[in-house]
mmCIF file of C-alpha atoms in Angstrom:
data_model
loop_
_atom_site.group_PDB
_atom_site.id
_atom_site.type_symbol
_atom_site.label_atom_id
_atom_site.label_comp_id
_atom_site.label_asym_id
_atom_site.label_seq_id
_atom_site.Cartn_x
_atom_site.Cartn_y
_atom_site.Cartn_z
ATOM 1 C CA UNK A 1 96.784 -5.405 105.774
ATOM 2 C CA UNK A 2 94.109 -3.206 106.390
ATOM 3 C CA UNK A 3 95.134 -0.546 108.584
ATOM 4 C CA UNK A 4 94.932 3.168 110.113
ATOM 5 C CA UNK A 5 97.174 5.334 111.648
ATOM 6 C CA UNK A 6 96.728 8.524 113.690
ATOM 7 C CA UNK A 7 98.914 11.363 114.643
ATOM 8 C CA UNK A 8 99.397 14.635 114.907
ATOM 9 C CA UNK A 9 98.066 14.807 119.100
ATOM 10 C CA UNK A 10 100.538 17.226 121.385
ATOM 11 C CA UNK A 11 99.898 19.326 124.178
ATOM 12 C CA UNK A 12 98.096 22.824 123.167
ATOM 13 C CA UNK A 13 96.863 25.684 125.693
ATOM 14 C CA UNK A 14 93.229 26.543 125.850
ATOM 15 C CA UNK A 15 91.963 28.135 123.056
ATOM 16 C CA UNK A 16 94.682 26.769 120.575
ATOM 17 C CA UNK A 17 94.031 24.700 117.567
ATOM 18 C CA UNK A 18 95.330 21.020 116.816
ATOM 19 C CA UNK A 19 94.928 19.018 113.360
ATOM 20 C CA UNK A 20 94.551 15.284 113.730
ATOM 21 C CA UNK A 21 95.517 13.062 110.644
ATOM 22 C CA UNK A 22 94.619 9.085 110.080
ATOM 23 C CA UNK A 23 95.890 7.415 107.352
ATOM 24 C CA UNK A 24 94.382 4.611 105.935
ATOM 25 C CA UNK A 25 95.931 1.733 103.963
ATOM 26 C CA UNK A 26 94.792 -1.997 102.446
ATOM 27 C CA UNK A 27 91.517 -1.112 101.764
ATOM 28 C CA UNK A 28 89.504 1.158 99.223
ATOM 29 C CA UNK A 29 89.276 4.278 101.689
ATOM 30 C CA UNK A 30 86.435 5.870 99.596
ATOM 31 C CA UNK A 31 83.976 3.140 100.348
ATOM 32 C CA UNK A 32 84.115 4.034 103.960
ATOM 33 C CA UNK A 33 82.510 6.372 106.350
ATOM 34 C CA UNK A 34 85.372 7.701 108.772
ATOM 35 C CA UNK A 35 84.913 8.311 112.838
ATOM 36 C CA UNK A 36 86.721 9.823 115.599
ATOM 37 C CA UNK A 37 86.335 8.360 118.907
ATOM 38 C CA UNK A 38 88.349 9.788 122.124
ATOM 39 C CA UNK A 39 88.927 8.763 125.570
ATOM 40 C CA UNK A 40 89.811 11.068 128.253
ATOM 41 C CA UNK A 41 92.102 9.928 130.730
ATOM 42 C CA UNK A 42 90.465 7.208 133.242
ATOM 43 C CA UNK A 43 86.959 7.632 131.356
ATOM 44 C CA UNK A 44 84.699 5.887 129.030
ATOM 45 C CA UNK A 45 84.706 6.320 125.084
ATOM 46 C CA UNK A 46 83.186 8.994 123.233
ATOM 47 C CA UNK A 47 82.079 9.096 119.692
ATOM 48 C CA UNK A 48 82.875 12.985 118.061
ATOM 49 C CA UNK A 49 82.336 12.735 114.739
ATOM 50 C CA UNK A 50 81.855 10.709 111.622
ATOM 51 C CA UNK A 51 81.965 11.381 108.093
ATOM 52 C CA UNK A 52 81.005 9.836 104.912
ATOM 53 C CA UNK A 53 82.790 8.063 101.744
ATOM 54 C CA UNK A 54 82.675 11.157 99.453
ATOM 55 C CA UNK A 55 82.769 13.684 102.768
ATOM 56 C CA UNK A 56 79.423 15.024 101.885
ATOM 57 C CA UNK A 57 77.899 14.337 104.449
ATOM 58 C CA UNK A 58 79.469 14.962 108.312
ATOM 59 C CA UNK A 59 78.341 14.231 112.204
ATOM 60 C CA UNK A 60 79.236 15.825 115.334
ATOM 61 C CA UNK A 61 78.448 15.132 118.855
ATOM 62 C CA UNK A 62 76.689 18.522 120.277
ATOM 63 C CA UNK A 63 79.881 19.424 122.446
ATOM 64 C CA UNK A 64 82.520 19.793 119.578
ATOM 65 C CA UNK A 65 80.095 21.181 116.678
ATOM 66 C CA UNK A 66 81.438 24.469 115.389
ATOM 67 C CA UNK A 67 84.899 23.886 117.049
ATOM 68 C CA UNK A 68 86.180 20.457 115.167
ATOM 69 C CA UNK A 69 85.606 20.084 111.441
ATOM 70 C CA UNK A 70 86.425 16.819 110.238
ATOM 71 C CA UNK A 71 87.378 15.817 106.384
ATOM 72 C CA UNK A 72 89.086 13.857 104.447
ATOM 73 C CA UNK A 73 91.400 13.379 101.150
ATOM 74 C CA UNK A 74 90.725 10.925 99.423
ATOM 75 C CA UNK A 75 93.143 10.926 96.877
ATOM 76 C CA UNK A 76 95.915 10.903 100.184
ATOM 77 C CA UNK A 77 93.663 7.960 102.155
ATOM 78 C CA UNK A 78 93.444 10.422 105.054
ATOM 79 C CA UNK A 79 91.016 11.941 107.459
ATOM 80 C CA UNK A 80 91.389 14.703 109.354
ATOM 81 C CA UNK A 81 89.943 16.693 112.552
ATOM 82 C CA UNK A 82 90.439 19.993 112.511
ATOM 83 C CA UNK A 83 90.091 21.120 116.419
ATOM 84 C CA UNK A 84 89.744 24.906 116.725
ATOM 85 C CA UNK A 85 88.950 26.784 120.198
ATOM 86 C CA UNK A 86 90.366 23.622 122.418
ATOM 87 C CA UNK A 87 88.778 23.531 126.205
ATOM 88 C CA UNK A 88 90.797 21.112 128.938
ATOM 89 C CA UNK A 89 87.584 18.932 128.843
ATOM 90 C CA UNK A 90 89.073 17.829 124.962
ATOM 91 C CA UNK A 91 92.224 16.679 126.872
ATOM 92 C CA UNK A 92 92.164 12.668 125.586
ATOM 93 C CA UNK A 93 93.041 9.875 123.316
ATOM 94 C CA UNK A 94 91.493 10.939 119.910
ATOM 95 C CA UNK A 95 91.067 7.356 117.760
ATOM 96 C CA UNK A 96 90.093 6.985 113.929
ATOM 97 C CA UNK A 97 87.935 3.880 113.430
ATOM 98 C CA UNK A 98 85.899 2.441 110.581
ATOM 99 C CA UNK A 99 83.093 -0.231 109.473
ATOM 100 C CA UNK A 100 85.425 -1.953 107.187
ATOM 101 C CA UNK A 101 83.571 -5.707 106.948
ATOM 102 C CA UNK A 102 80.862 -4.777 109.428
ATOM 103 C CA UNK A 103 78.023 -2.459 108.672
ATOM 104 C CA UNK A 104 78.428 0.526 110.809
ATOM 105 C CA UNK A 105 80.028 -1.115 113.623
ATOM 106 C CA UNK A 106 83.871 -0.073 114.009
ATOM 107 C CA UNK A 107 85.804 -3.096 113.514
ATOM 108 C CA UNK A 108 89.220 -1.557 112.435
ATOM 109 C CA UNK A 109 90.936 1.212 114.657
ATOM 110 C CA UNK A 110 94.135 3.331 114.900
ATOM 111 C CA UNK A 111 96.094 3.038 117.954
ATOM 112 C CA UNK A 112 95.073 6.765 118.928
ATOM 113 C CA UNK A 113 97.017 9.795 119.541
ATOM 114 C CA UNK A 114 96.711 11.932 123.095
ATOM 115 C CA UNK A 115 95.562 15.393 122.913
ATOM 116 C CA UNK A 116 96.441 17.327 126.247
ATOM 117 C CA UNK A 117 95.061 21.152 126.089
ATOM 118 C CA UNK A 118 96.553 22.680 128.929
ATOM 119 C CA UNK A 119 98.565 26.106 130.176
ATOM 120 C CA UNK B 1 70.298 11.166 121.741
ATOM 121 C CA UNK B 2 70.095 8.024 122.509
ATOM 122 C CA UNK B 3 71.346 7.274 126.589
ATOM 123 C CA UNK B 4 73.046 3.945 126.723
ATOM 124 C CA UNK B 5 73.348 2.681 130.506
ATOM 125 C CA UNK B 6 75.267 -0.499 131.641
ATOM 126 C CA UNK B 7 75.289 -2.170 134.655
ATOM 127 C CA UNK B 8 77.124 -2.844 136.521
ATOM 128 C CA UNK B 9 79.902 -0.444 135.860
ATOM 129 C CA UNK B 10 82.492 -3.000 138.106
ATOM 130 C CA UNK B 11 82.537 -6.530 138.530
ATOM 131 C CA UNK B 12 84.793 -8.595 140.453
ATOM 132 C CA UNK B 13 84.730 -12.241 139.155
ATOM 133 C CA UNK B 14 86.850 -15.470 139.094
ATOM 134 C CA UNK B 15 88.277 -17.317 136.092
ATOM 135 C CA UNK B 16 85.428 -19.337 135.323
ATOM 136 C CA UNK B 17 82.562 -17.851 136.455
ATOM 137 C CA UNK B 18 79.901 -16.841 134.380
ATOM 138 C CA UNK B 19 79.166 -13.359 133.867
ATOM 139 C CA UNK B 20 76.674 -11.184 132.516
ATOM 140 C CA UNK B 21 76.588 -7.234 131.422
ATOM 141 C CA UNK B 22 73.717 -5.388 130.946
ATOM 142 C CA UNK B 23 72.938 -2.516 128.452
ATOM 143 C CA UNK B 24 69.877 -0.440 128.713
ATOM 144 C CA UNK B 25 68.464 2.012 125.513
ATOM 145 C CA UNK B 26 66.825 5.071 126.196
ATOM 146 C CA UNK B 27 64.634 4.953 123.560
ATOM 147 C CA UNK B 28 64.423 1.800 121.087
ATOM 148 C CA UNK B 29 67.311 0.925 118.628
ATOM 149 C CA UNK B 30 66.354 -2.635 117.254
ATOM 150 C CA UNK B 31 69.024 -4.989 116.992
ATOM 151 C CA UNK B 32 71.653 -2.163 116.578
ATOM 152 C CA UNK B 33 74.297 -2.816 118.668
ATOM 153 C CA UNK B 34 77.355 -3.911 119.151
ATOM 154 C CA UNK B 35 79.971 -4.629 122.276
ATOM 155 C CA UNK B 36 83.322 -3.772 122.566
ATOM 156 C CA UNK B 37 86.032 -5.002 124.622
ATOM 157 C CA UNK B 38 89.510 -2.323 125.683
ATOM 158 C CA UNK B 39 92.403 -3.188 127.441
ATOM 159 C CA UNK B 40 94.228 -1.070 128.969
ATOM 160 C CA UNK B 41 96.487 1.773 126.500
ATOM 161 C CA UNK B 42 94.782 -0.862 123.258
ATOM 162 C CA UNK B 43 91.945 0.903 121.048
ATOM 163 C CA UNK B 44 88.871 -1.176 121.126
ATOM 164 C CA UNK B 45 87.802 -4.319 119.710
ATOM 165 C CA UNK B 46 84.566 -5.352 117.827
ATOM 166 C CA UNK B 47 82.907 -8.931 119.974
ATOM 167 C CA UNK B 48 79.125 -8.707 119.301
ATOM 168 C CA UNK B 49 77.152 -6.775 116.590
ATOM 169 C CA UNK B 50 73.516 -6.424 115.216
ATOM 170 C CA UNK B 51 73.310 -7.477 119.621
ATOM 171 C CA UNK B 52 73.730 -11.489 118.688
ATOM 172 C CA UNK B 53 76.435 -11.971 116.341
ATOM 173 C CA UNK B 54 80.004 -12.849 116.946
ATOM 174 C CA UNK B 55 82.883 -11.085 115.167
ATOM 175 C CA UNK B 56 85.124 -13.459 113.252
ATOM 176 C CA UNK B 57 87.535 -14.916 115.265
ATOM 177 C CA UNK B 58 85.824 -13.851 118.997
ATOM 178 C CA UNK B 59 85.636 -17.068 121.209
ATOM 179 C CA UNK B 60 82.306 -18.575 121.148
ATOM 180 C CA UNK B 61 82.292 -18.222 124.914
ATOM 181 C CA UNK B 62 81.119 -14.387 124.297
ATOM 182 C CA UNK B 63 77.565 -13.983 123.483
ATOM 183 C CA UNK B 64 74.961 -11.304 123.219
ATOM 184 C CA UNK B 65 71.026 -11.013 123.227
ATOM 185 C CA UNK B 66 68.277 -8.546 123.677
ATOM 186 C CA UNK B 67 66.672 -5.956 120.768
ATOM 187 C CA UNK B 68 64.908 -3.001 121.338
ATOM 188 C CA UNK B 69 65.710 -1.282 124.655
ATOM 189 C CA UNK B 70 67.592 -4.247 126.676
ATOM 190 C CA UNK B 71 70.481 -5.927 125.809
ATOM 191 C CA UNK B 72 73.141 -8.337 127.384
ATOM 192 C CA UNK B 73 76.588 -9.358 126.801
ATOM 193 C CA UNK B 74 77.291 -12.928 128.621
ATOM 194 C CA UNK B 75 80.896 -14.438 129.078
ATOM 195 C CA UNK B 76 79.903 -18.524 129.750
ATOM 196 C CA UNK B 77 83.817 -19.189 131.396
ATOM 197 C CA UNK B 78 85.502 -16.104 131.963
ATOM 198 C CA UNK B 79 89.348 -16.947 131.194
ATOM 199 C CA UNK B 80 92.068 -14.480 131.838
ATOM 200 C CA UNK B 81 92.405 -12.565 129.088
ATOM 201 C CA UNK B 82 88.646 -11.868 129.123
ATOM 202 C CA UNK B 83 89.412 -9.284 132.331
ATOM 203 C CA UNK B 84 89.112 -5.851 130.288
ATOM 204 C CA UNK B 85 86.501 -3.132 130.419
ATOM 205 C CA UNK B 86 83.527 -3.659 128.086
ATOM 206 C CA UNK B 87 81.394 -1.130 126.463
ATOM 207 C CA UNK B 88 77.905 -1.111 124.706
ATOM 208 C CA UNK B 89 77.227 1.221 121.422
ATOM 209 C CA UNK B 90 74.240 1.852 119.753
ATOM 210 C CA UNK B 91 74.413 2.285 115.659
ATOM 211 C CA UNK B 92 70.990 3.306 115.129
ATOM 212 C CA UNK B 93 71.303 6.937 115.011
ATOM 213 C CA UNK B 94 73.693 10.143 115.684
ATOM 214 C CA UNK B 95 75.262 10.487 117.616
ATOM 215 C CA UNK B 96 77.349 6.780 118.323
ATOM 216 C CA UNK B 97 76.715 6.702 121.837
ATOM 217 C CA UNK B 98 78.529 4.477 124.109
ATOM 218 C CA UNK B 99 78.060 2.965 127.069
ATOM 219 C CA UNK B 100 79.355 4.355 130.198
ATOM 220 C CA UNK B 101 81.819 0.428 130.587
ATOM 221 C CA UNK B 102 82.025 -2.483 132.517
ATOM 222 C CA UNK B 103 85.372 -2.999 134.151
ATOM 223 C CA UNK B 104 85.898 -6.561 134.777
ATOM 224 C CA UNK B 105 88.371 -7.227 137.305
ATOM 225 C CA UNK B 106 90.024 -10.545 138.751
ATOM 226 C CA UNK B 107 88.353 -11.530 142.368
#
């Protein structure tokens, strides 16, 4: 079954740092660019970051660049986010998701893991 | 970046009733994009991509149209299970953007 799982959300004070993980299984994880996508609570989704198949290549939404790094292992099947310098506006669910079957569309995500920054 | 805009961002309909989202590009993105429905404390799922085509499995009663800047997502006979909130995303270019969402809500 293909599949990913997140973890590694908690609650962090401003300014802390926070490592996401997602592993992937049932499918050839190297093939596949990687995203995070989080939702703050009550709100819309938000696309953070994406990065390629061999992690050459990386995205970031304007609002996140030099404070999250994303990456991945792909020996382990797992992506990361890095989250450095964490504001109370980061305060959501953060989800992995992938264009498994579907060009660039994500048709398989984790079930997300909440990220509260607060004091 | 691309600015995706939906309207309306709340709709109160009956099971049924025919119902129609609208997303509107900022600047033009072809045919990519694709529409997602979330229920509430679920991650997203995948209905409509490249704006017309159905995901495996998606009832045909979800369609989509449009290219370039305009795009719709119709639901012919909303049942209950179709009351959700439903976004828009654009693929064309970084960032993903999303729409703001549609909350559909039982009349």
């Amino acid at each position: 079954e293909v599949q990913l799982l997140d973890s590694g959300g908690g609650l962090v004070q401003p300014g802390g740092s926070l490592r996401l993980s997602c592993a992937a299984s049932g499918f050839t994880f190297s093939n596949h660019a990687m995203n995070w996508v989080r939702q703050a609570p009550g709100r819309g989704l938000e696309w953070v970051s994406a990065i390629g198949g061999s992690g050459a290549t990386t995205y970031y939404i304007d609002s996140v660049k030099g404070r999250f790094t994303i990456s991945r292992d792909n020996s382990k099947n797992t992506l990361y986010l890095q989250m450095n310098s964490l504001r109370a506006d980061d305060t959501a669910v953060y989800y992995c998701a992938t264009s498994y079957s579907i060009s660039y569309v994500f048709d398989i995500w984790g079930q997300g893991t909440m990220v509260t920054v607060s004091s | 970046d691309i600015h995706l805009t939906q309207s309306p961002s709340f709709l109160s309909a009956s099971v049924g009733d025919r119902v129609t989202i609208t997303c509107r590009a900022s600047q033009g993105i072809s045919d990519y994009l694709a529409w997602y429905q979330q229920k509430p404390g679920k991650a997203p799922k995948v209905l409509i991509f490249d704006a017309s085509t159905l995901q495996s499995g998606v009832p045909s009663r979800f369609s989509g149209s449009g290219s370039g800047t305009e795009f719709t997502l119709t639901i012919r006979s909303l049942q209950p299970e179709d009351f959700a909130t439903y976004y828009c995303q654009q693929v064309n270019s970084y960032p993903r953007t999303f729409g703001q969402g549609t909350k559909v809500e039982i009349k």
